[in-house]
Amino acid sequence: ADLPLRRGEPLSAIAVEATRDSLESRLHDAGYAYALVLLRQDLPIGSHSATVIFDVDPGPRVRFGPMEVVGNRELSADVVRRIAGIREGDRYGTTRILDAQRNLFGLEIVQYARVDTVPTAALDSVIPLRAEVTEGDEYRVRAGAGWSTAECLSTEATWTARNFFGGARRLQARGRLSNVLADRLQGPFC
């Protein structure tokens, strides 16, 4: 359903390729990591119609294998696997891999994340994964100051631990000081 190529509509090379890509992508998301969709077209000369045939080879249905974690310093490999959300034995799906990568990017301590399959020699029914992460600084300090007519001079500081006691927990302490020198500067400034 909902494929770009439709019977009875004018033939479009873009719609043909988009349909082929859609079929292959849907098969990959359904657990067929090695699925191939090949295209055959019959365009008779002088005819006003064409026949488009997609040859589909789904290959074996695949499950995720173990996930290797590289590049981590502060985050444990178990935390990276838990946050990624893919368990060994889960059904393969390219959307699941993208979601795992997005989940890792959601951690403030992670600056770079890539989750990908590890190529194997044979078309195996189990595909191992590799998660590569690059962590930023474990602690972050921010400070700022400002002036307004309502609060006169103000300052704020924030300290954040982005892997508090491990497990990708976050602890943040923030302090704010307002109306600094309000009595002395009252009048033309505040």
Tab-separated table of C-alpha atoms in Angstrom:
chain	number	residue	atom	x	y	z
A	1	ALA	CA	0.000	0.000	0.000
A	2	ASP	CA	0.992	3.635	-0.519
A	3	LEU	CA	3.773	2.953	-3.017
A	4	PRO	CA	4.790	5.835	-5.313
A	5	LEU	CA	4.221	3.811	-8.526
A	6	ARG	CA	0.554	3.288	-9.413
A	7	ARG	CA	-1.131	1.308	-12.176
A	8	GLY	CA	-2.641	3.517	-14.872
A	9	GLU	CA	-0.520	6.608	-14.128
A	10	PRO	CA	2.184	7.936	-16.470
A	11	LEU	CA	5.483	6.070	-16.101
A	12	SER	CA	8.038	8.016	-14.114
A	13	ALA	CA	11.605	6.828	-13.576
A	14	ILE	CA	11.595	8.660	-10.243
A	15	ALA	CA	8.433	6.820	-9.091
A	16	VAL	CA	9.898	3.474	-10.227
A	17	GLU	CA	13.114	3.977	-8.227
A	18	ALA	CA	11.218	5.366	-5.227
A	19	THR	CA	8.989	2.273	-5.250
A	20	ARG	CA	12.000	-0.044	-5.434
A	21	ASP	CA	13.649	1.823	-2.541
A	22	SER	CA	10.412	1.740	-0.513
A	23	LEU	CA	10.015	-2.008	-0.982
A	24	GLU	CA	13.617	-2.667	0.030
A	25	SER	CA	13.382	-0.347	3.037
A	26	ARG	CA	10.144	-1.974	4.243
A	27	LEU	CA	11.698	-5.417	3.976
A	28	HIS	CA	14.761	-4.260	5.937
A	29	ASP	CA	12.499	-2.903	8.684
A	30	ALA	CA	10.568	-6.193	8.749
A	31	GLY	CA	13.719	-8.131	9.655
A	32	TYR	CA	15.099	-8.990	6.217
A	33	ALA	CA	18.526	-7.341	6.400
A	34	TYR	CA	19.771	-8.824	3.130
A	35	ALA	CA	16.644	-8.132	1.071
A	36	LEU	CA	17.191	-7.158	-2.551
A	37	VAL	CA	14.612	-5.703	-4.900
A	38	LEU	CA	15.607	-5.854	-8.557
A	39	LEU	CA	13.810	-4.034	-11.342
A	40	ARG	CA	12.698	-5.268	-14.768
A	41	GLN	CA	10.900	-2.994	-17.227
A	42	ASP	CA	9.260	-3.878	-20.512
A	43	LEU	CA	8.836	-0.766	-22.680
A	44	PRO	CA	7.595	-1.942	-26.106
A	45	ILE	CA	8.354	0.512	-28.917
A	46	GLY	CA	5.234	2.277	-30.150
A	47	SER	CA	3.158	1.167	-27.194
A	48	HIS	CA	1.548	3.520	-24.718
A	49	SER	CA	1.961	1.187	-21.785
A	50	ALA	CA	4.810	-0.372	-19.863
A	51	THR	CA	5.222	-3.351	-17.594
A	52	VAL	CA	7.280	-2.894	-14.445
A	53	ILE	CA	8.261	-6.007	-12.495
A	54	PHE	CA	10.040	-6.048	-9.163
A	55	ASP	CA	11.915	-9.249	-8.366
A	56	VAL	CA	12.107	-9.549	-4.587
A	57	ASP	CA	14.669	-11.724	-2.807
A	58	PRO	CA	14.042	-11.231	0.930
A	59	GLY	CA	16.854	-13.494	2.103
A	60	PRO	CA	16.757	-14.919	5.610
A	61	ARG	CA	14.926	-13.225	8.468
A	62	VAL	CA	17.545	-11.769	10.795
A	63	ARG	CA	17.918	-11.047	14.500
A	64	PHE	CA	20.350	-8.740	16.268
A	65	GLY	CA	23.436	-10.359	17.757
A	66	PRO	CA	25.684	-9.024	20.512
A	67	MET	CA	26.520	-5.300	20.602
A	68	GLU	CA	30.180	-4.307	20.864
A	69	VAL	CA	30.720	-0.894	22.469
A	70	VAL	CA	33.821	1.158	21.622
A	71	GLY	CA	35.054	4.640	22.485
A	72	ASN	CA	33.406	4.874	25.890
A	73	ARG	CA	35.434	6.158	28.842
A	74	GLU	CA	33.048	7.070	31.655
A	75	LEU	CA	29.883	5.347	30.442
A	76	SER	CA	29.925	1.591	30.918
A	77	ALA	CA	29.198	-0.681	27.965
A	78	ASP	CA	26.111	-1.979	29.792
A	79	VAL	CA	24.716	1.564	30.092
A	80	VAL	CA	25.314	2.195	26.376
A	81	ARG	CA	23.508	-1.053	25.502
A	82	ARG	CA	20.600	-0.239	27.832
A	83	ILE	CA	20.169	3.288	26.465
A	84	ALA	CA	20.441	2.052	22.853
A	85	GLY	CA	17.431	-0.167	23.518
A	86	ILE	CA	18.382	-3.075	21.253
A	87	ARG	CA	18.653	-6.459	22.919
A	88	GLU	CA	20.434	-9.485	21.561
A	89	GLY	CA	17.825	-11.658	19.834
A	90	ASP	CA	15.509	-8.753	18.879
A	91	ARG	CA	14.225	-8.765	15.295
A	92	TYR	CA	16.402	-6.763	12.909
A	93	GLY	CA	15.163	-3.409	11.632
A	94	THR	CA	16.961	-0.380	10.222
A	95	THR	CA	14.581	1.934	12.080
A	96	ARG	CA	15.604	0.251	15.341
A	97	ILE	CA	19.265	1.020	14.575
A	98	LEU	CA	18.479	4.691	13.905
A	99	ASP	CA	16.402	4.874	17.106
A	100	ALA	CA	19.309	3.387	19.085
A	101	GLN	CA	21.651	6.015	17.703
A	102	ARG	CA	19.140	8.766	18.505
A	103	ASN	CA	18.771	7.441	22.064
A	104	LEU	CA	22.526	7.647	22.600
A	105	PHE	CA	22.624	11.197	21.223
A	106	GLY	CA	19.956	12.073	23.790
A	107	LEU	CA	22.510	11.704	26.580
A	108	GLU	CA	24.192	15.023	27.308
A	109	ILE	CA	27.560	13.376	27.861
A	110	VAL	CA	27.606	11.819	24.360
A	111	GLN	CA	29.051	14.060	21.643
A	112	TYR	CA	29.116	11.450	18.860
A	113	ALA	CA	27.251	8.170	18.482
A	114	ARG	CA	27.054	5.651	15.690
A	115	VAL	CA	25.291	2.310	15.789
A	116	ASP	CA	25.837	0.012	12.834
A	117	THR	CA	25.919	-3.629	11.857
A	118	VAL	CA	29.178	-5.538	11.747
A	119	PRO	CA	29.663	-7.143	8.322
A	120	THR	CA	29.818	-10.923	8.357
A	121	ALA	CA	31.234	-13.246	5.716
A	122	ALA	CA	28.011	-15.176	5.159
A	123	LEU	CA	24.346	-14.245	5.029
A	124	ASP	CA	23.837	-15.184	8.656
A	125	SER	CA	20.549	-15.022	10.553
A	126	VAL	CA	22.265	-13.117	13.386
A	127	ILE	CA	23.897	-9.729	12.789
A	128	PRO	CA	26.232	-8.344	15.454
A	129	LEU	CA	26.171	-4.619	16.181
A	130	ARG	CA	28.806	-2.063	16.997
A	131	ALA	CA	28.088	1.095	18.985
A	132	GLU	CA	30.744	3.771	18.760
A	133	VAL	CA	30.471	6.667	21.195
A	134	THR	CA	32.593	9.698	21.919
A	135	GLU	CA	31.956	11.314	25.252
A	136	GLY	CA	32.266	14.949	26.152
A	137	ASP	CA	33.380	16.291	29.494
A	138	GLU	CA	31.750	14.618	32.461
A	139	TYR	CA	31.235	17.938	34.246
A	140	ARG	CA	29.989	21.220	32.850
A	141	VAL	CA	30.061	24.662	34.478
A	142	ARG	CA	28.216	27.636	33.078
A	143	ALA	CA	27.976	31.158	34.415
A	144	GLY	CA	26.313	34.334	33.268
A	145	ALA	CA	25.520	37.851	34.357
A	146	GLY	CA	23.023	40.432	33.234
A	147	TRP	CA	21.323	43.723	33.935
A	148	SER	CA	17.682	44.691	33.761
A	149	THR	CA	15.595	47.542	35.110
A	150	ALA	CA	13.482	45.075	37.135
A	151	GLU	CA	16.262	43.049	38.785
A	152	CYS	CA	19.210	45.436	38.445
A	153	LEU	CA	22.368	43.303	38.301
A	154	SER	CA	21.943	39.528	38.390
A	155	THR	CA	24.205	36.519	38.075
A	156	GLU	CA	23.621	32.806	37.619
A	157	ALA	CA	25.856	29.720	37.722
A	158	THR	CA	25.129	26.084	36.865
A	159	TRP	CA	27.185	22.991	37.624
A	160	THR	CA	26.202	19.716	35.936
A	161	ALA	CA	27.509	16.189	36.450
A	162	ARG	CA	26.500	14.308	33.290
A	163	ASN	CA	27.325	10.802	34.564
A	164	PHE	CA	26.546	11.117	38.278
A	165	PHE	CA	27.475	7.836	40.012
A	166	GLY	CA	27.489	6.152	36.581
A	167	GLY	CA	24.435	4.991	34.692
A	168	ALA	CA	24.215	8.235	32.660
A	169	ARG	CA	22.419	9.931	35.562
A	170	ARG	CA	22.451	13.698	35.600
A	171	LEU	CA	22.810	15.956	38.639
A	172	GLN	CA	22.500	19.698	38.242
A	173	ALA	CA	22.982	22.458	40.795
A	174	ARG	CA	22.010	25.989	39.900
A	175	GLY	CA	22.304	29.228	41.842
A	176	ARG	CA	20.972	32.652	41.000
A	177	LEU	CA	21.563	36.003	42.637
A	178	SER	CA	19.361	38.968	41.701
A	179	ASN	CA	19.020	42.603	42.721
A	180	VAL	CA	22.745	42.933	43.269
A	181	LEU	CA	23.616	46.544	44.177
A	182	ALA	CA	19.941	47.522	43.744
A	183	ASP	CA	20.030	49.968	46.679
A	184	ARG	CA	23.144	51.774	45.440
A	185	LEU	CA	22.128	51.884	41.776
A	186	GLN	CA	18.463	52.683	42.365
A	187	GLY	CA	17.297	55.599	40.325
A	188	PRO	CA	18.717	56.028	36.854
A	189	PHE	CA	19.924	52.416	36.390
A	190	CYS	CA	17.511	50.119	38.238
